[in-house]
Amino acid sequence: MVAQPFTEGQLGRHRPLPEATEDGPATPLTPLRGAHSLHATELTLDFTSGKSVRRKDVLVSGPSAADVPAHHPAEGAAAGRPEERTLRPYGLRCEHRTTPLGIDEPAPRLSWRLASDRRGDDPVAYRVRVAERPEELDGGGQLLWDTGRVADPHAAAAEYAGPALLGRTRYHWRVSVWPTGTAVPVEATSWFETAFTDAGAWRASWITHDPHPVDVVDAPTEGEFALDDHGLAPCPVLRRTFTGSPGTHARLLVSARGLYEVRLNGVRVSDAELAPGWTDYHCRIQYQTYDVSELLREGENVLAATVTDGWWSGFVGFEPRRAGAHYGSFPQFLAELHLTGPDGRSTAIVTDETWRTSTGVIRHADLLMGECHDLRHAADGWELPGFDDTDWSPALVAGADHHLLVASVDEPVRAMAELRPCSVRRISPDTHIVDFGQNLAGRVRLRIGQLAAGARVVIRHAEVLDESHQLYTANLRTAAATDVLVGDGRQDIVFEPRFTYHGFRYAEIRGVPELTESDVVAVVLHSDIPWAGEFDCSDAELRRLHECVAWGQRSNFVSVPTDCPQRDERLGWLADAQVFLPTAALNADVAAFFTKWLRDIDDARTPDGGFTNVAPRLVGVCDEGAPGWGDAGVIIPWHLYRTYDDPRFLARALEGMRAWVDLIHRHNRDLVWRRRVGPHFSDWLAPGTPTPRDVIATACFAHSARLTAKAADALGQKDVADHYHRLAGDIRRTFAEHFVTVENSAAPPAVRIAGDTQTGYLVALAFELLPADLVDAAAHRLAEIVESAGPALLTGFLGVALAAPVLDTHGRADLAHALLNRDEVPSWRFPLRHGATTIWERWDGWTPDTGFRAPSMNSFNHYALGSVGEWLYRGVAGLDQAPDSTGYRHLRIRPRPGALRHASARHESVRGTVEVTWERHGGLLALSVLVPPGSTADVYVPTTDPRSIRESGVVPRADDRHITLLATACDHVRYRVSSGAYRFTATHPPADGHADTSPADRSEPSLTPSRRTSGPAAKPSPARSHEEDTP
């Protein structure tokens, strides 16, 4: 039976996206700290601009001042702006982070970015100095390290090469840059601080509370609780008193097997959430360093901690087992507080048997199951001096092993934004469903006037609503995603879980008779990766597509790049991350985030050298890497190297890359990858005819061999590179022999790749596996089968990332636009028109005709199909780097306007800001470009009339040293430009087609229609058996 339109939301109609205004910020609910200083009142839509903007639902400020050059002009130097500024460094980083506190890298990488308002204002040399005291940088003492003046016009980083760094020491550093034609350098200064440089320096022990597992469950009597043996234990709280005084230099180094939250004298020492983060705890455990000097008081002080199961001993992944199955059985805590007085004397407070422990308000906390607070167990003031802990127990010492401890290398998870509800709907006398208008990862904060002793408030979470307009939780599988508060009669309660997170748009709140929008807020959690990109265009739905992609990234970059944030999985699937990485790295600065995750990938490797399918590794979860999944161990380091121009990504990974390729080769001497393929997910969740698995596998084999060769080339290892270049060539020839046929009877000859599927042609073309004389014919066949399908994509996770770039490369940008414009299943616009606010796992996760797909594999927040976000930047807006460029040294600006009126993109690259804006007015197209100092760009001006081209209002001159004509083609003219700002104009056909439209006035079946109808609601389809539903 065909489903009827829903009467109220399941997924929800999207919020309107009004234009930004510049009349100042709205009043934020709560300032939220982070690398890009978000202040959000409701729906966070744009993390990227360098100024605060107001939309209907949100106030967000952009990157911090350290990450944004003080000024850059909209047009070139020809405009003669009086406020022009010359070359200047900004955005200083150590180990890809701003002023990191606690690093253990012996040779840290120090990097900077450059900005200038002048054309050709490029650096010619740099100098880096490091000292223990800032005055020593000014010549007031001994420098620890000094590069001297190094002539290098492309340098944007230097690796420390001085004497060994001391542990727990702050170092100050300065970069000096000499502009072209200037004898006086420009300078900027920053600092970093080391952690322990030797694991033997640790003195603390791992401590815990006596672990007696219990489980808090509903009892037969309303309002009461009972215990069983399911293993969810009350969370330990630990405290230690000591004598201190203000003016003391204090550093706290802390970790947990589990999750921790630490307070000093009742004040949280950090805004980090879910610390210390997820790693394979058998291989490494991260610790963090905090400056707590300002929190000390005279006399008695208290260091207090709460620890919970987290990934260490909680439910992890989709298997029903938990404590001890993957890592440990109960949480443990480790800390050292180092105090240095004004007289230079040092003491340390360490975790040992002198700490006191108990259990407190948090009766259980689990990442998948949720969190329970019972206020009847509150011990008010336990985190403060003066509390009587004589009834508490001494801590149990669980060991003193420190060899796995490493300083954290990535940004922590933080509460990044807050969303107010779109609506609050009562469904029973004490139950309400709250719609936050955005699918997200995070938790709910609830204000309650009073809660009687033993009374409960229960918060359940879901991404969508079912046909009865209740929470649809079937797709959560076994994840309970339920938070509980038990009252003790007190008033004015603020309830917010602290050690769990959920993927949700909707929350059902039971146990509160009266609930208003001001009582509840959604707190958005994700790793605090600095946002680095923005995209805009004249098509409202493409803007929303970009926002869905960005929200999927935020929701799933939580310590590791997860597949989804809601169900009993949330694993670091390698293929999902590798296909999405090009998009992710344009949206944000993910260098530190992926530095950490590459360690997880390396830790997860199997004894025979293979990469796995998920990292961190879990016992028994898909160990043998599948084609496209295991290959991520090769693809990700290569893309990070190209993006950040940091060869250490390759140096650290090359051994694993070689081992992976060699492993496949050992098992497949005929060079067709059929053996040792693991679970072989193929082109995961592709609709239509499956691509032959050995086609995909062998293509991935060739691609990994080729990238391994290129990595060795980049590192100067010629013999290694030659070996893998030969192997890649052999696999390429084998691929053509086994899978490619040529029909010479056709004119021109027709090419067929085994299976004749879109993904088959995409991998062959993207990975350059075909003889040169067959490339055009293969590209033609790809276009044929895409067009004959609708045009539509019939690809899954692996193929979708390649589709638009390959079509564009082979002259069919028009077809890539057609795919973007499609609004039927499968397409990106179909979910948008049915209320999606994040990318779905499936093209058809819900349709009006069939309802929901099988809940076993049906996430509504899954970024893999959002890999098209890369082409919004590189294709639609035209912001790209040349194929042989690293770190945006040489840009390729080649917009594909399609039927749009305008588009723009901005990216904060490792060298500085890259910006592209184009717009059409009548028969003219204006293209503005900003190229950072030290870079050049090839600019493709789209026009059929080269004589119409103007730059900053004048015809480009042949003797202009900043603009060089390279080539003229039938549809563009290519110039090479030096750094600076440019504005080209040329004749161009006016926009037409159906772009620039908004779906606001359409009346379609939707998961959240705007009005109630009398027809029956759609019912979820029965569970269907799909081969791809079982990993």
PDB file of N, CA and C in Angstrom, residues 20 36 93 179 237 281 376 470 644 699 703 720 793 851 884 889 923 1028:
ATOM      1  N   ALA A  20      22.090  36.210   6.598  1.00  0.00           N
ATOM      2  CA  ALA A  20      22.823  36.765   7.725  1.00  0.00           C
ATOM      3  C   ALA A  20      22.703  38.281   7.725  1.00  0.00           C
ATOM      4  N   HIS A  36      37.127  27.584  18.055  1.00  0.00           N
ATOM      5  CA  HIS A  36      36.548  28.648  17.263  1.00  0.00           C
ATOM      6  C   HIS A  36      35.432  29.360  18.014  1.00  0.00           C
ATOM      7  N   ARG A  93      51.069  27.447  14.916  1.00  0.00           N
ATOM      8  CA  ARG A  93      50.696  26.141  15.432  1.00  0.00           C
ATOM      9  C   ARG A  93      51.945  25.390  15.879  1.00  0.00           C
ATOM     10  N   PRO A 179      59.700  39.422   3.644  1.00  0.00           N
ATOM     11  CA  PRO A 179      58.968  39.602   2.389  1.00  0.00           C
ATOM     12  C   PRO A 179      59.924  39.885   1.233  1.00  0.00           C
ATOM     13  N   VAL A 237      33.574   8.106  42.760  1.00  0.00           N
ATOM     14  CA  VAL A 237      34.056   9.468  42.992  1.00  0.00           C
ATOM     15  C   VAL A 237      35.249   9.363  43.927  1.00  0.00           C
ATOM     16  N   TYR A 281      43.205   0.681  24.184  1.00  0.00           N
ATOM     17  CA  TYR A 281      43.861   0.797  25.481  1.00  0.00           C
ATOM     18  C   TYR A 281      44.900  -0.284  25.723  1.00  0.00           C
ATOM     19  N   ARG A 376      19.184  11.261  45.532  1.00  0.00           N
ATOM     20  CA  ARG A 376      19.141  10.752  46.895  1.00  0.00           C
ATOM     21  C   ARG A 376      20.507  10.277  47.374  1.00  0.00           C
ATOM     22  N   GLN A 470       5.553   9.228  17.503  1.00  0.00           N
ATOM     23  CA  GLN A 470       6.320   8.912  18.693  1.00  0.00           C
ATOM     24  C   GLN A 470       7.780   8.685  18.269  1.00  0.00           C
ATOM     25  N   TYR A 644      48.219  19.074   4.082  1.00  0.00           N
ATOM     26  CA  TYR A 644      48.938  19.838   5.108  1.00  0.00           C
ATOM     27  C   TYR A 644      50.435  19.943   4.856  1.00  0.00           C
ATOM     28  N   ALA A 699      41.062  -2.845  -8.276  1.00  0.00           N
ATOM     29  CA  ALA A 699      41.263  -1.404  -8.454  1.00  0.00           C
ATOM     30  C   ALA A 699      41.863  -0.790  -7.192  1.00  0.00           C
ATOM     31  N   HIS A 703      45.492   1.038  -6.688  1.00  0.00           N
ATOM     32  CA  HIS A 703      45.532   2.394  -6.140  1.00  0.00           C
ATOM     33  C   HIS A 703      46.464   2.448  -4.927  1.00  0.00           C
ATOM     34  N   VAL A 720      62.490   2.052  -3.077  1.00  0.00           N
ATOM     35  CA  VAL A 720      61.167   1.621  -2.632  1.00  0.00           C
ATOM     36  C   VAL A 720      60.112   2.112  -3.611  1.00  0.00           C
ATOM     37  N   LEU A 793      22.724   8.410  -9.649  1.00  0.00           N
ATOM     38  CA  LEU A 793      23.825   7.618  -9.144  1.00  0.00           C
ATOM     39  C   LEU A 793      23.307   6.302  -8.599  1.00  0.00           C
ATOM     40  N   GLY A 851       8.095   3.660   3.434  1.00  0.00           N
ATOM     41  CA  GLY A 851       8.395   3.928   4.826  1.00  0.00           C
ATOM     42  C   GLY A 851       9.866   3.719   5.111  1.00  0.00           C
ATOM     43  N   ASP A 884      49.466  18.080  -8.669  1.00  0.00           N
ATOM     44  CA  ASP A 884      50.821  17.820  -8.190  1.00  0.00           C
ATOM     45  C   ASP A 884      51.221  18.742  -7.045  1.00  0.00           C
ATOM     46  N   ARG A 889      50.250  24.879  -2.378  1.00  0.00           N
ATOM     47  CA  ARG A 889      51.302  25.708  -2.985  1.00  0.00           C
ATOM     48  C   ARG A 889      50.856  26.247  -4.329  1.00  0.00           C
ATOM     49  N   GLY A 923      24.760  38.886 -18.850  1.00  0.00           N
ATOM     50  CA  GLY A 923      25.678  38.116 -19.675  1.00  0.00           C
ATOM     51  C   GLY A 923      27.106  38.170 -19.218  1.00  0.00           C
ATOM     52  N   GLU A1028      23.474  -6.427   2.239  1.00  0.00           N
ATOM     53  CA  GLU A1028      24.320  -5.378   2.771  1.00  0.00           C
ATOM     54  C   GLU A1028      23.932  -4.979   4.186  1.00  0.00           C
TER      55      GLU A1028
END
